[in-house]
Short mmCIF file of N, CA and C in Angstrom, two decimals:
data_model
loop_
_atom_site.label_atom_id
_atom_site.label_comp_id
_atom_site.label_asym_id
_atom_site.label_seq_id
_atom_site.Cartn_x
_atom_site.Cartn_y
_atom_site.Cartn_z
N UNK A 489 141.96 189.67 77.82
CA UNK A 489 141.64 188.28 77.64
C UNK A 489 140.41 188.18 76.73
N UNK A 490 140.37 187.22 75.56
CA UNK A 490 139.08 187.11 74.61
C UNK A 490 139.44 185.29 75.19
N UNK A 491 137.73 185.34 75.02
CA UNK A 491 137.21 183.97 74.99
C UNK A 491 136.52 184.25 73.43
N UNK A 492 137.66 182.60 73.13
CA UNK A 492 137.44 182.38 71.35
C UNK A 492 136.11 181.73 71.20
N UNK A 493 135.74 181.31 71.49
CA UNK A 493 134.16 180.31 70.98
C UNK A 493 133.43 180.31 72.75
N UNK A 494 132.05 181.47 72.14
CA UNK A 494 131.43 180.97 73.49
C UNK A 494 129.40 181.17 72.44
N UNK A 495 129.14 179.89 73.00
CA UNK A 495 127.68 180.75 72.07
C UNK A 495 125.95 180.94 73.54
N UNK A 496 127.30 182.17 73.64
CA UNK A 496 126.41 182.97 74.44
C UNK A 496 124.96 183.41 74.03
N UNK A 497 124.65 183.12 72.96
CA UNK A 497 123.50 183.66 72.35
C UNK A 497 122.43 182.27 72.49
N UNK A 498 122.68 181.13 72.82
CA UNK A 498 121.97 180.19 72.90
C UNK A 498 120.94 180.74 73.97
N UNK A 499 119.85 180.04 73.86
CA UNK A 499 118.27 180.29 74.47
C UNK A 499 118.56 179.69 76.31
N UNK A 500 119.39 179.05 76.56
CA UNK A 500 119.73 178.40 77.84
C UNK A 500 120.26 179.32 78.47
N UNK A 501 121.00 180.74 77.92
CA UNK A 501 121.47 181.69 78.35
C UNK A 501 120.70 182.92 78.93
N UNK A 502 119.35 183.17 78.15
CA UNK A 502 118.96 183.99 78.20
C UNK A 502 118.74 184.76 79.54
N UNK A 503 118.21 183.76 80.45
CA UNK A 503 117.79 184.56 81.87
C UNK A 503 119.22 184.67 82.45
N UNK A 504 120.28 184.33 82.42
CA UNK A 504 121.47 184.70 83.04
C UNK A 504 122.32 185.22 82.36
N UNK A 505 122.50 185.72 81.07
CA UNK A 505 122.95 186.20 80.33
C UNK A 505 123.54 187.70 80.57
N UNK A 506 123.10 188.31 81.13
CA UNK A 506 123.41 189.63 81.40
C UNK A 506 124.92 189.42 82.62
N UNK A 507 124.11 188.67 83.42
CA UNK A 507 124.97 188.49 84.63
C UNK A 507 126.39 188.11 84.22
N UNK A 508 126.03 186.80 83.74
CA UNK A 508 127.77 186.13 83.25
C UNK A 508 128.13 187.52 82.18
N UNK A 509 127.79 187.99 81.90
CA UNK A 509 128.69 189.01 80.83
C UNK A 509 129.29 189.78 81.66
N UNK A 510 128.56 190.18 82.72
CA UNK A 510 129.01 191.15 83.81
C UNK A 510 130.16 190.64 84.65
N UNK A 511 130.09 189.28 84.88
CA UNK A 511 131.24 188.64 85.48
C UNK A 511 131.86 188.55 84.79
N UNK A 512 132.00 188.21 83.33
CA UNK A 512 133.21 188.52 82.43
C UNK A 512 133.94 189.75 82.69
N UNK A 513 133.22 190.57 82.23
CA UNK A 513 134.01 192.18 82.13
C UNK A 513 134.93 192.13 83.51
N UNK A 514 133.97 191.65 84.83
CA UNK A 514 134.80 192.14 85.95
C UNK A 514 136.13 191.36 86.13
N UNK A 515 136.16 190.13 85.24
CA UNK A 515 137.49 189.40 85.24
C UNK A 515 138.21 189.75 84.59
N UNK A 516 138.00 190.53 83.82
CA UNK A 516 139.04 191.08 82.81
C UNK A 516 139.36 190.09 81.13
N UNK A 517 137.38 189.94 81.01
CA UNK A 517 137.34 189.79 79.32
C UNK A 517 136.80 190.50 78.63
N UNK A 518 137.99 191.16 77.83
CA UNK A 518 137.49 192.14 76.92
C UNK A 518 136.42 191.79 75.94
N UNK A 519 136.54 190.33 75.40
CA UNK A 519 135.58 190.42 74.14
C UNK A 519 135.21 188.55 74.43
N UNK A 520 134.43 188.66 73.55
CA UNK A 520 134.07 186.95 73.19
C UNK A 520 133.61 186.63 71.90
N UNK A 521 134.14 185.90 71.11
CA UNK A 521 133.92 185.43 69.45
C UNK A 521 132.54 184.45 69.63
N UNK A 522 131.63 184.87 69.32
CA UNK A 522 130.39 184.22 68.97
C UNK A 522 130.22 183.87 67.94
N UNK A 523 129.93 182.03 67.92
CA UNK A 523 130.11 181.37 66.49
C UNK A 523 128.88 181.37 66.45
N UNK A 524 128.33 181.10 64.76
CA UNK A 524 127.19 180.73 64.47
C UNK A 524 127.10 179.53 63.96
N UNK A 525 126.05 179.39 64.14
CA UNK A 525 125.54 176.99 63.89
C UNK A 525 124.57 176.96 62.69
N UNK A 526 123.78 178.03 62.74
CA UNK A 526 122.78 177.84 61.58
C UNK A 526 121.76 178.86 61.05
N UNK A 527 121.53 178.98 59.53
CA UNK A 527 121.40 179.66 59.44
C UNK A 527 119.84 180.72 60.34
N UNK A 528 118.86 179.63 60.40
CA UNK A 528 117.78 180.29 61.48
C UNK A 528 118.40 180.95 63.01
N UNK A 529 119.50 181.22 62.77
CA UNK A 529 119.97 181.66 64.39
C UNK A 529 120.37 182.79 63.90
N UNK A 530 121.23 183.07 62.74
CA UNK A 530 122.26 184.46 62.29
C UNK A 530 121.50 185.72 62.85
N UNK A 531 120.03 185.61 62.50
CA UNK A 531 120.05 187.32 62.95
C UNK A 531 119.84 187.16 64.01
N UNK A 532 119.34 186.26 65.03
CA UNK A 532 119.21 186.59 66.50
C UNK A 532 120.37 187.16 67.02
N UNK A 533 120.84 186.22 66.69
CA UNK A 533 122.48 186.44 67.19
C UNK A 533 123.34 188.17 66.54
N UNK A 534 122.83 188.44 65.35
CA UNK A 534 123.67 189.64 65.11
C UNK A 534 122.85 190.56 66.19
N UNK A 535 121.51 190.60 66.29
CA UNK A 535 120.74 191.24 66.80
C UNK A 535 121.23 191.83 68.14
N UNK A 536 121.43 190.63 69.29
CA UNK A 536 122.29 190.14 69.98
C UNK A 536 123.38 191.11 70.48
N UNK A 537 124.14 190.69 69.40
CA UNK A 537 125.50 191.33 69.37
C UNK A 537 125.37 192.51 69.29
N UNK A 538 124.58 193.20 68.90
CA UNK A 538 124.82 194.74 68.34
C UNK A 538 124.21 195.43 69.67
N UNK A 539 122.72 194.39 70.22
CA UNK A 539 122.62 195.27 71.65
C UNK A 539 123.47 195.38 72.42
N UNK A 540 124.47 194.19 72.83
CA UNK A 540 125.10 194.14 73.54
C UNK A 540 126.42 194.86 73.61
N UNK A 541 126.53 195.36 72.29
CA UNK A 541 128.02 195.86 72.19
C UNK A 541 127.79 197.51 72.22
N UNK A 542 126.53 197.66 72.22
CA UNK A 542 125.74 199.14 72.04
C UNK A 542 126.68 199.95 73.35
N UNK A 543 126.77 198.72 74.75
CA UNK A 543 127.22 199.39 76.11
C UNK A 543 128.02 198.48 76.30
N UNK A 544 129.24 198.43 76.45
CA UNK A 544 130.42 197.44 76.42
C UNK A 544 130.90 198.20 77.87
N UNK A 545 130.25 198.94 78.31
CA UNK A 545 130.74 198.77 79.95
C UNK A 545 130.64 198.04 80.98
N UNK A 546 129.31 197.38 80.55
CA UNK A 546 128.87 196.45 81.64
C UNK A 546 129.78 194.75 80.94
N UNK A 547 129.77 194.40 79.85
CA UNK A 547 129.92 193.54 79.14
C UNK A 547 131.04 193.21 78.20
N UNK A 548 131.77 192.01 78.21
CA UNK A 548 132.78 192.29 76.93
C UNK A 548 132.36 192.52 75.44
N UNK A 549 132.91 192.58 74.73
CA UNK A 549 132.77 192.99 73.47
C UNK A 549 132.52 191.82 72.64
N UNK A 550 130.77 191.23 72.27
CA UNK A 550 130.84 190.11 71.22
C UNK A 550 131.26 190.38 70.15
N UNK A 551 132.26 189.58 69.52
CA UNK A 551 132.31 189.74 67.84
C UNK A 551 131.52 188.05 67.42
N UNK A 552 131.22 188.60 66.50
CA UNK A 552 130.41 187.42 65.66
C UNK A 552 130.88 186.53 64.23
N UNK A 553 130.80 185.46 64.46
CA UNK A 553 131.40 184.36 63.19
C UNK A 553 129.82 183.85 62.85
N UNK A 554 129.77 183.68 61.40
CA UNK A 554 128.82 183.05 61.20
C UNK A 554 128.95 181.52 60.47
N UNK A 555 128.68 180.67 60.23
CA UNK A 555 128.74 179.55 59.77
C UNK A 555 127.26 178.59 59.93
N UNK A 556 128.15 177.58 59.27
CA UNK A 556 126.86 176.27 59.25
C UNK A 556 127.77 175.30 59.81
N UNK A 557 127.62 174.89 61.43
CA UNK A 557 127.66 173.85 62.12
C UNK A 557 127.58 172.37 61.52
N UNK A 558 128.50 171.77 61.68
CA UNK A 558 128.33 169.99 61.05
C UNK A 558 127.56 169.44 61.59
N UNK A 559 126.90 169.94 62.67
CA UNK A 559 126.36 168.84 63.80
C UNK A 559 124.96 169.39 63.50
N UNK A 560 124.64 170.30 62.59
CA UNK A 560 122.64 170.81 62.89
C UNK A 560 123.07 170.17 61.01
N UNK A 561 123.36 169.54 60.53
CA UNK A 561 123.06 169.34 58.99
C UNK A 561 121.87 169.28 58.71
N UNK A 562 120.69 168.59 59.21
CA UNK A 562 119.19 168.44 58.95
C UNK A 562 118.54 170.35 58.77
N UNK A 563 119.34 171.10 59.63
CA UNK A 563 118.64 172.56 59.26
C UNK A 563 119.10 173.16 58.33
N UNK A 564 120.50 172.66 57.21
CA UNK A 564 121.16 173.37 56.32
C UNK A 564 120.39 172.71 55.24
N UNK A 565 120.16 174.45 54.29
CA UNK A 565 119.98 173.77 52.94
C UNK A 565 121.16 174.82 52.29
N UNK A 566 120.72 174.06 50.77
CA UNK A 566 121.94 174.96 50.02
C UNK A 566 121.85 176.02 49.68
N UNK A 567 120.73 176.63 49.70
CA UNK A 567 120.71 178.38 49.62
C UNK A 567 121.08 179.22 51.01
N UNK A 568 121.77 178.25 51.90
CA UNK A 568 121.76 178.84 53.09
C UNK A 568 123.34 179.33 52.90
N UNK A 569 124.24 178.94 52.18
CA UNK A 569 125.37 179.12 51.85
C UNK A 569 125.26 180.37 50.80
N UNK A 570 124.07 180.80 50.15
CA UNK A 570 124.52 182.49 49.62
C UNK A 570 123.75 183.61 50.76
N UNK A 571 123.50 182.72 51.75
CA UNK A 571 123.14 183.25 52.55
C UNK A 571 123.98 184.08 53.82
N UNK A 572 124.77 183.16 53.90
CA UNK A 572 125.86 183.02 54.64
C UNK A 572 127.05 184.32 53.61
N UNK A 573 127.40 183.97 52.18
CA UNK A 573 127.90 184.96 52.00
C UNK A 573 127.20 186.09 52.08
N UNK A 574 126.47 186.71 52.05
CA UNK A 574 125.40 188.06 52.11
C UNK A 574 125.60 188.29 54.07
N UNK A 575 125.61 187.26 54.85
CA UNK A 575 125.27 187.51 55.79
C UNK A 575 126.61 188.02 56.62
N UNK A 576 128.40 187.73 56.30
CA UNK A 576 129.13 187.79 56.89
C UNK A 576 129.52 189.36 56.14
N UNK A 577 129.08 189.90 55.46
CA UNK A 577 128.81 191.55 55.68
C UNK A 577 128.76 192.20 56.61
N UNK A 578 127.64 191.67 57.63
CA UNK A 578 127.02 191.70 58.96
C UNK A 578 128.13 192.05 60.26
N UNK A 579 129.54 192.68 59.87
CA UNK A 579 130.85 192.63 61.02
C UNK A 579 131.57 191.61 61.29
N UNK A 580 131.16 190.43 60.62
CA UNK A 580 131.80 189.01 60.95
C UNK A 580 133.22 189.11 60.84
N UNK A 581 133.45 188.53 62.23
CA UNK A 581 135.19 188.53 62.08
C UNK A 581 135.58 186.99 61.75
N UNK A 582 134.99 186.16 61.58
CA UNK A 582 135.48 185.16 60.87
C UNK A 582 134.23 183.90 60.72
N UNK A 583 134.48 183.27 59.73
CA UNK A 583 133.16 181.90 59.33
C UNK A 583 133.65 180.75 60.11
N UNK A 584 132.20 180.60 60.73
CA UNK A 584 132.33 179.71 61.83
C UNK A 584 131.06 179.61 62.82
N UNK A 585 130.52 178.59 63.40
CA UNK A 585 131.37 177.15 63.61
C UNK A 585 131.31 176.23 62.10
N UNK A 586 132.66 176.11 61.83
CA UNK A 586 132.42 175.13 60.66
C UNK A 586 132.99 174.07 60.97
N UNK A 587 132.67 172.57 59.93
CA UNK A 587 133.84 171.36 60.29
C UNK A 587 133.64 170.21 59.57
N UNK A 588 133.91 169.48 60.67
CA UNK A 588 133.39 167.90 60.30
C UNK A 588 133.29 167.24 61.67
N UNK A 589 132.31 166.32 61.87
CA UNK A 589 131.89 165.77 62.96
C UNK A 589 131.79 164.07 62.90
N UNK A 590 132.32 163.34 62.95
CA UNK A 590 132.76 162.13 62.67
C UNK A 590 132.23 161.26 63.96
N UNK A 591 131.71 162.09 64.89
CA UNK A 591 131.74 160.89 66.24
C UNK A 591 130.36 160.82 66.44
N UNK A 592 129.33 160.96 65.96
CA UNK A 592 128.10 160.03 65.88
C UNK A 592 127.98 159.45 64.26
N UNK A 593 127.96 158.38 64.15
CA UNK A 593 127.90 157.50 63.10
C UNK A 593 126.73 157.49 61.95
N UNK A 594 125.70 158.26 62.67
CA UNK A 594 124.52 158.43 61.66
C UNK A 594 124.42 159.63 60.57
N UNK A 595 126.19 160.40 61.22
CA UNK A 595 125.82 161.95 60.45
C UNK A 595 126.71 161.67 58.80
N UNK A 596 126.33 162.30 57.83
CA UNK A 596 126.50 161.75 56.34
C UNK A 596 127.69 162.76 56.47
N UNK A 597 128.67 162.15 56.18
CA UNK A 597 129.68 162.40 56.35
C UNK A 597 130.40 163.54 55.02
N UNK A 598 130.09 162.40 53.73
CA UNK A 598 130.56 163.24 52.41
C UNK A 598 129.57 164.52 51.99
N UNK A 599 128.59 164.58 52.83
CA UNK A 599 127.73 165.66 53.23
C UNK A 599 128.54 167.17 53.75
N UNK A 600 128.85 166.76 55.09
CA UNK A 600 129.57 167.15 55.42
C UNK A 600 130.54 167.87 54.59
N UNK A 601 131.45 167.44 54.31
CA UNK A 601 132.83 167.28 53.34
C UNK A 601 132.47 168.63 52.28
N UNK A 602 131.26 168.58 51.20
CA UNK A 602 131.10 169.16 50.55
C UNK A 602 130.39 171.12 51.29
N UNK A 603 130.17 170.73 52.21
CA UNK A 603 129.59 172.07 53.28
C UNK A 603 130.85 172.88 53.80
N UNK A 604 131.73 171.93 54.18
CA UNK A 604 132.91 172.28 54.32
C UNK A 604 133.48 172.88 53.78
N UNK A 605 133.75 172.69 52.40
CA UNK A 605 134.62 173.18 51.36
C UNK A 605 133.83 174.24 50.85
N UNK A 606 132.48 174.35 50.74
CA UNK A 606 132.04 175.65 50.32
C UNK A 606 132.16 176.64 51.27
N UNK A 607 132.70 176.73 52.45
CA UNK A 607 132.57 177.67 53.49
C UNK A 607 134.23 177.93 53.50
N UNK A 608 134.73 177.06 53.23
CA UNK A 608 136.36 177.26 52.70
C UNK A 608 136.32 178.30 52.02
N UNK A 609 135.85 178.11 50.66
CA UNK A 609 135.82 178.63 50.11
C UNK A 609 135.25 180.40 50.38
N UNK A 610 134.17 180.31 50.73
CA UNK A 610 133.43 181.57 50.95
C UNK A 610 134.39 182.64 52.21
N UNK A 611 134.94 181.97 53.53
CA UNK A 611 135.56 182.34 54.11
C UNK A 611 136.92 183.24 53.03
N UNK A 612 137.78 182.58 52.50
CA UNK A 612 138.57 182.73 51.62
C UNK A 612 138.54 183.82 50.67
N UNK A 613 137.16 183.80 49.98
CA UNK A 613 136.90 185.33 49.36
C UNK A 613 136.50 186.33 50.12
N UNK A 614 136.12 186.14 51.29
CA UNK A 614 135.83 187.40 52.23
C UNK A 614 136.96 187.64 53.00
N UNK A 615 138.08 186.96 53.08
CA UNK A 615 139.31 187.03 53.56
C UNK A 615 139.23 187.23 54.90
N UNK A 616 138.15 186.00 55.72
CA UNK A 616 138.20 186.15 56.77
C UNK A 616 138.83 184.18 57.13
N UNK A 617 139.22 184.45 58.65
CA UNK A 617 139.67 183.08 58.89
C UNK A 617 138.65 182.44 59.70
N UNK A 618 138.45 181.11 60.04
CA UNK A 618 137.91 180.17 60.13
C UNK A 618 137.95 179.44 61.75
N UNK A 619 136.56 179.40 62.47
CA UNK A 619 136.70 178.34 63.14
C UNK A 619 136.10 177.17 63.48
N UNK A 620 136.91 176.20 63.04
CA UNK A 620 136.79 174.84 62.92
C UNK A 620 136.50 174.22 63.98
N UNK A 621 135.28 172.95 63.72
CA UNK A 621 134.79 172.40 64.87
C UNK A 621 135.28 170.78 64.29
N UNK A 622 136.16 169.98 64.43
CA UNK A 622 136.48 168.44 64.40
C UNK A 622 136.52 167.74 65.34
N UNK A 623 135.13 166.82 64.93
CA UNK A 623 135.44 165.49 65.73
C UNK A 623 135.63 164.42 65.24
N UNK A 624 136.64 163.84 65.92
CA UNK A 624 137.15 162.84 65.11
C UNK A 624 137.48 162.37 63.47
N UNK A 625 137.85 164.28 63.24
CA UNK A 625 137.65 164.36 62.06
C UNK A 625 139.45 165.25 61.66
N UNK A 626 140.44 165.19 62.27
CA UNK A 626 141.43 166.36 62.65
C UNK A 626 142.20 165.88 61.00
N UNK A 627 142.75 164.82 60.69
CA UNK A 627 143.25 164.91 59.60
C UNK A 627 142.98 165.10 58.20
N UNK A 628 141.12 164.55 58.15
CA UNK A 628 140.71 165.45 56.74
C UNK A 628 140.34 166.61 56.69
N UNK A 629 140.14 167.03 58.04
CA UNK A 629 140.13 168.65 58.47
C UNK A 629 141.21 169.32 57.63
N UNK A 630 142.24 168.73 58.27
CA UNK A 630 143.90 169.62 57.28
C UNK A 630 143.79 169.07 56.03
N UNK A 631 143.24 168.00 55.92
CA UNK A 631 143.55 167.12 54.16
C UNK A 631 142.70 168.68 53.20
N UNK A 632 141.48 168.44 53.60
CA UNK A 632 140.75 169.80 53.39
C UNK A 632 141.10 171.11 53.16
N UNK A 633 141.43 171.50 54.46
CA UNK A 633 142.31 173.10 54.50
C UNK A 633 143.42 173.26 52.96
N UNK A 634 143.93 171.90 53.14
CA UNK A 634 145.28 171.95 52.32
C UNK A 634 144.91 172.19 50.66
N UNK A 635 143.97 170.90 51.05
CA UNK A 635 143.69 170.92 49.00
C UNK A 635 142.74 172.81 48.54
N UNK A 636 142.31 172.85 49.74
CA UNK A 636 141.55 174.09 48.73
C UNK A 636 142.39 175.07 48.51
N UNK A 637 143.51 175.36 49.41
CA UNK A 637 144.47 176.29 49.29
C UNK A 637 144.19 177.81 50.53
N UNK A 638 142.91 177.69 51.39
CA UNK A 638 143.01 178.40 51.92
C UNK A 638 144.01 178.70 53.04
N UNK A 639 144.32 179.93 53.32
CA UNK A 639 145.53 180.05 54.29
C UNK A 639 145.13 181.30 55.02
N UNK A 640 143.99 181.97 55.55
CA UNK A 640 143.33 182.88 56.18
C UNK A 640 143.54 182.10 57.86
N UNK A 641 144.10 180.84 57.77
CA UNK A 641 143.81 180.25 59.76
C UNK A 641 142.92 180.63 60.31
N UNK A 642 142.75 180.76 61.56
CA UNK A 642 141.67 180.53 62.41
C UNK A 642 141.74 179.65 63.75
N UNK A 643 141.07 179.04 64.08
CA UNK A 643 140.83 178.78 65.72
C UNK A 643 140.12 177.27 65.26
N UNK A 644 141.23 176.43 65.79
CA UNK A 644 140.96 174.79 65.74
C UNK A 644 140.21 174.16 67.07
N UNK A 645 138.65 174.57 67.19
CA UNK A 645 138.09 174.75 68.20
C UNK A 645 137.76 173.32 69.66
N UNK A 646 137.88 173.62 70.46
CA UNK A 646 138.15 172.03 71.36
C UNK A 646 139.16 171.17 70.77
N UNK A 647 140.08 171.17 70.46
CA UNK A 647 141.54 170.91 69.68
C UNK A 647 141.27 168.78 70.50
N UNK A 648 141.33 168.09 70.02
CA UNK A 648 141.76 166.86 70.86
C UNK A 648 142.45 165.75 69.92
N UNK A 649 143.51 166.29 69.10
CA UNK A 649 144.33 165.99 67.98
C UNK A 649 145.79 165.48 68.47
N UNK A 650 146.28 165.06 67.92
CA UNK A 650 147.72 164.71 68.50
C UNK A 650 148.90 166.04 68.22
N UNK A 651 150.15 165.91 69.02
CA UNK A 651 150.76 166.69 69.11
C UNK A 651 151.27 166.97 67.23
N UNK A 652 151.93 166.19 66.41
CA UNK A 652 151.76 166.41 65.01
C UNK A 652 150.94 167.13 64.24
N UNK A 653 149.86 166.75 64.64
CA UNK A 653 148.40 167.63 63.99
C UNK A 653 147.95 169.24 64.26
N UNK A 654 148.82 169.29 65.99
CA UNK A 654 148.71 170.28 66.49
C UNK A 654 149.66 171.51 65.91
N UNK A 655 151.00 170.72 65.63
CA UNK A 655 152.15 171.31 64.80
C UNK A 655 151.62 171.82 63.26
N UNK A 656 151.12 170.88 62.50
CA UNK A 656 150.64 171.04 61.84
C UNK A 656 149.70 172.18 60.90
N UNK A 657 148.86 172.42 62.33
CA UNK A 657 147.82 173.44 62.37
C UNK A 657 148.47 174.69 62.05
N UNK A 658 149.61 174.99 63.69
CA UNK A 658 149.83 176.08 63.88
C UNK A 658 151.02 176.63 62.44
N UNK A 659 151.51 175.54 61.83
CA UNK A 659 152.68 176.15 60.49
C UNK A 659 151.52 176.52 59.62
N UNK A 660 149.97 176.15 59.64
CA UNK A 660 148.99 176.66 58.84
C UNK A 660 147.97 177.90 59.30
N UNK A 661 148.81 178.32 60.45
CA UNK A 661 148.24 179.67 60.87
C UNK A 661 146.73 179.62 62.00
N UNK A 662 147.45 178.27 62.27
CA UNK A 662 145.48 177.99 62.99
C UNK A 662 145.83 178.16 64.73
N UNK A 663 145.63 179.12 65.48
CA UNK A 663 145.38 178.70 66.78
C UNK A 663 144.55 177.66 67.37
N UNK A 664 144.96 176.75 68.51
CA UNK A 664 144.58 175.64 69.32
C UNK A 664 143.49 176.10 70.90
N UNK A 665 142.30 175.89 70.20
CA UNK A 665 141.84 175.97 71.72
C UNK A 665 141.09 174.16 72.13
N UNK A 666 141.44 174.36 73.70
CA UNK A 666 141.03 173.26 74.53
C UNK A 666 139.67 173.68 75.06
N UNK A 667 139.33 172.41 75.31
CA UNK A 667 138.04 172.57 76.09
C UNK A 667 137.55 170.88 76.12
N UNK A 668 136.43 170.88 76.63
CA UNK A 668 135.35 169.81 76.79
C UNK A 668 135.91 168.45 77.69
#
């Protein structure tokens, strides 16, 4: 069993962190995909990962995605994106959390849009796949996917899209996870 998106590496984790990993393993999870949100987090988090995977007896196995989160935009700048390519060197099994976030009204949307597509992109030449964070954002999500031409899929993360969209996804190679 892998748990696709868990960001175990957040600071709320820290003092129990060991434990829940330990209760993972004993349930029978092999691994967990740790997304990244921004770029001031990447090395904690590889850091992270590499202790933790040092002894994978006690613990499942983190693999690590790195990305720039729609929802921290105020911490992205644009050198954080050759950053991001340099940084998914780092074992990354896929770029991520990426997206579009549509459900608070104050976030700049065509902002967004353009962050998006460069991580499309970057994912795409590293030939890794993608996981996507949409809120209320599921059809320019695919409008997106479609026009750039990437086809690497990935993990359509907290999925709350209609059954079409869902179809959609999966003829584009994207697994559906639920949550929230």
């Amino acid at each position: 069993m892998i748990d696709s998106h868990c960001h175990i590496d957040f600071p709320q984790f820290d003092e129990s962190r060991q434990d829940i990993l330990a209760d993972c393993r004993q349930k029978g999870m092999s691994a967990i995909v740790v997304p990244g949100v921004s770029c001031d987090q990447w090395q904690g988090m590889a850091e992270l990962v590499a202790s933790i995977n040092a002894d994978v007896t006690d613990a499942p196995r983190l693999l690590p995605a790195y990305g720039l989160h729609p929802c921290f935009m105020s911490k992205h700048d644009a050198k954080h994106l050759d950053q991001l390519d340099a940084h998914l060197e780092n074992g990354a099994i896929a770029v991520g959390e990426i997206g579009l976030d549509a459900f608070e009204t104050d976030k700049d949307l065509p902002q967004q849009m353009a962050l998006f597509r460069r991580q499309l992109s970057i994912a795409a030449n590293h030939h890794l796949s993608i996981i996507v964070h949409a809120r209320k954002t599921q059809d320019l999500v695919l409008k997106l996917v479609r026009e750039s031409g990437f086809n690497a899929g990935g993990i359509m993360h907290a999925f709350s899209g209609s059954l079409q969209q869902a179809q959609r996804l999966h003829e584009m190679g994207f697994l559906i996870g639920f949550g929230g």
